[in-house]
PDB file of C-alpha atoms in Angstrom:
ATOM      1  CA  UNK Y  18       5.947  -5.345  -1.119  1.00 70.00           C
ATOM      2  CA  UNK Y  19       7.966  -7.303  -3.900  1.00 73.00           C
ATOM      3  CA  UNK Y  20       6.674 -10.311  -2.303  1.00 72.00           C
ATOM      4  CA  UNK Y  21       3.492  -9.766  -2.342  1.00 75.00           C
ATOM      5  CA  UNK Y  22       3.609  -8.916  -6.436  1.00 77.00           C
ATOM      6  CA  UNK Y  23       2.263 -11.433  -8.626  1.00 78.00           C
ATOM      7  CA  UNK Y  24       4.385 -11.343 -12.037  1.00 77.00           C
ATOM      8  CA  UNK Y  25       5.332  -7.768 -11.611  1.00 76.00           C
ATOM      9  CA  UNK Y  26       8.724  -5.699 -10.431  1.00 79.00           C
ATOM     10  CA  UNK Y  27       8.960  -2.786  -8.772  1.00 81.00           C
ATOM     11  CA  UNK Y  28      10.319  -0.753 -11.653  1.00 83.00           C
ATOM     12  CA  UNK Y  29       7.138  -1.462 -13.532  1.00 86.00           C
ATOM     13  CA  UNK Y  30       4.949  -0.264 -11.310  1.00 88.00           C
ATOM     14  CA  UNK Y  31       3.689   3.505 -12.026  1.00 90.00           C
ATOM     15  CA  UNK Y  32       6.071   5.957 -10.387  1.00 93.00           C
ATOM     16  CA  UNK Y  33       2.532   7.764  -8.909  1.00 94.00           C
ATOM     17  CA  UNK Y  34       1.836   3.957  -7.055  1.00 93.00           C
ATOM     18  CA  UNK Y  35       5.225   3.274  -6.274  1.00 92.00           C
ATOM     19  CA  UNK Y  36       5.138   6.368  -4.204  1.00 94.00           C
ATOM     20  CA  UNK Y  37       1.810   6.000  -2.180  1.00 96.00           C
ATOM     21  CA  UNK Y  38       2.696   2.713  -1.584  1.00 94.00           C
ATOM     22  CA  UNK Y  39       6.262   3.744  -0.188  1.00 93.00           C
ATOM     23  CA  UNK Y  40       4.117   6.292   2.246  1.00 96.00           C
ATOM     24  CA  UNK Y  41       1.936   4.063   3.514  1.00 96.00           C
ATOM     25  CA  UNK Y  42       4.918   1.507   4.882  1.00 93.00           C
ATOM     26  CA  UNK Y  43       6.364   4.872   6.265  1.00 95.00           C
ATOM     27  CA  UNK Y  44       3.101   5.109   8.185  1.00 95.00           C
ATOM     28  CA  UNK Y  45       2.771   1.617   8.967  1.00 92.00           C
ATOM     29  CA  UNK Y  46       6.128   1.444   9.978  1.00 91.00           C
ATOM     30  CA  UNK Y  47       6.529   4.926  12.350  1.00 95.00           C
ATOM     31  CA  UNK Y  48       2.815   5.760  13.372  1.00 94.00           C
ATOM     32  CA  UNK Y  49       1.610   3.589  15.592  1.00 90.00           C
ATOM     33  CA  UNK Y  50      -0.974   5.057  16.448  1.00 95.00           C
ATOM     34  CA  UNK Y  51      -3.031   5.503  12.874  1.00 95.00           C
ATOM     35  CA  UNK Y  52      -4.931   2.229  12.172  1.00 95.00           C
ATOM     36  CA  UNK Y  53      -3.916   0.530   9.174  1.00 94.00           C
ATOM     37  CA  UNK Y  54      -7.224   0.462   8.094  1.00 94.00           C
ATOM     38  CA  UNK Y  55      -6.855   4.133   8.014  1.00 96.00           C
ATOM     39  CA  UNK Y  56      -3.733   4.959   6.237  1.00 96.00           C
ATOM     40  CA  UNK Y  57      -4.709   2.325   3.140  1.00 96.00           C
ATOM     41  CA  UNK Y  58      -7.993   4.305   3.265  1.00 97.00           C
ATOM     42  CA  UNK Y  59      -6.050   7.549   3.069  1.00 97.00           C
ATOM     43  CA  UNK Y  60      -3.808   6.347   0.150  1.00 97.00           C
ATOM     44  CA  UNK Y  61      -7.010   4.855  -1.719  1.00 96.00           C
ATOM     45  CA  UNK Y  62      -8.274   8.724  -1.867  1.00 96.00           C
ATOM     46  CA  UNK Y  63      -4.943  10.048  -3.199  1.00 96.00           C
ATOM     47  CA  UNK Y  64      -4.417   6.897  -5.593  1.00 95.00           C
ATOM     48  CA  UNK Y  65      -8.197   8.194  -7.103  1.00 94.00           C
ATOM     49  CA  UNK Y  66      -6.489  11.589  -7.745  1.00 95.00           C
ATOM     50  CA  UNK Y  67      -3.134  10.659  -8.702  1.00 92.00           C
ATOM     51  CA  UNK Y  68      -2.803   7.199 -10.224  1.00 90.00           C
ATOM     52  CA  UNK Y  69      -3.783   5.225 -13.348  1.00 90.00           C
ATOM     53  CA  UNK Y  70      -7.566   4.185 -12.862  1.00 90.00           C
ATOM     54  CA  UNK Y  71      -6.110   0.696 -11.932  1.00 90.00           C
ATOM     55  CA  UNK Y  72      -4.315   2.019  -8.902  1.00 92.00           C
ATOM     56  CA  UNK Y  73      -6.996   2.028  -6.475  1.00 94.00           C
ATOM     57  CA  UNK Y  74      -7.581  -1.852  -6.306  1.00 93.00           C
ATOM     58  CA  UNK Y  75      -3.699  -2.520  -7.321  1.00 91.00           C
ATOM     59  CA  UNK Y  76      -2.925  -0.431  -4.140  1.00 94.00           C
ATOM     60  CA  UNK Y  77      -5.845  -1.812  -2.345  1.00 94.00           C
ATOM     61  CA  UNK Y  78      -4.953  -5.148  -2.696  1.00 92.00           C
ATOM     62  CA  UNK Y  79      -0.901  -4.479  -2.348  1.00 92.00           C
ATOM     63  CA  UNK Y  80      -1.574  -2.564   1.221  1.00 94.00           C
ATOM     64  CA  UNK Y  81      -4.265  -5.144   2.811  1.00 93.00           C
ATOM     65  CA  UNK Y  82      -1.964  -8.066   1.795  1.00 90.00           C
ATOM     66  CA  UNK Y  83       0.869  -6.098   3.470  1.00 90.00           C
ATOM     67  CA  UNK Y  84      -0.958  -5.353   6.696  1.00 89.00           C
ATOM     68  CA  UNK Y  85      -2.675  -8.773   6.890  1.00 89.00           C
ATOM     69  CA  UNK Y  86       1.117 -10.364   7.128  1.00 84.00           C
ATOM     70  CA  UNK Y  87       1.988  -7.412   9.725  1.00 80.00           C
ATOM     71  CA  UNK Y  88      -0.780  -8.488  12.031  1.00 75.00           C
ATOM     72  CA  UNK Y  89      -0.290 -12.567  11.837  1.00 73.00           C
ATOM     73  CA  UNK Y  90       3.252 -11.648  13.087  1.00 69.00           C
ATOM     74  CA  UNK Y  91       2.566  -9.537  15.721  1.00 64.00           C
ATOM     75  CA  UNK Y  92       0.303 -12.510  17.483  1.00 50.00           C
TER      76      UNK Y  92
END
């Protein structure tokens, strides 16, 4: 994830963020068989309840970047 953060550290992200984001690597990482698509869907809904009201797009854009580098290194 740090790479993928433009002019921002991972301590000044909001603890709320910081979390969802750590949850959807866990699910990326161990559960093969839940699309990606899926799980950043899934933390998009929870980011609407519990983050900031930039967290959905901040997310958004963290997770897709994250999962667009997964799949160009699994061809």
């Amino acid at each position: 994830i740090e790479s993928k953060l433009k002019n921002w550290t991972l301590d000044r992200i909001n603890i709320s963020d910081r979390l969802l984001l750590q949850m959807a690597l866990s699910e990326f990482e161990q559960f093969d068989d839940i699309p990606a698509e899926v799980t950043i869907y899934e933390i998009i809904e929870l980011a609407k309840q519990y983050g900031t009201e930039k967290s959905m797009s901040f997310i958004n854009g963290l997770l897709d970047a994250v999962h667009q580098d997964q799949k160009g290194s699994q061809v």
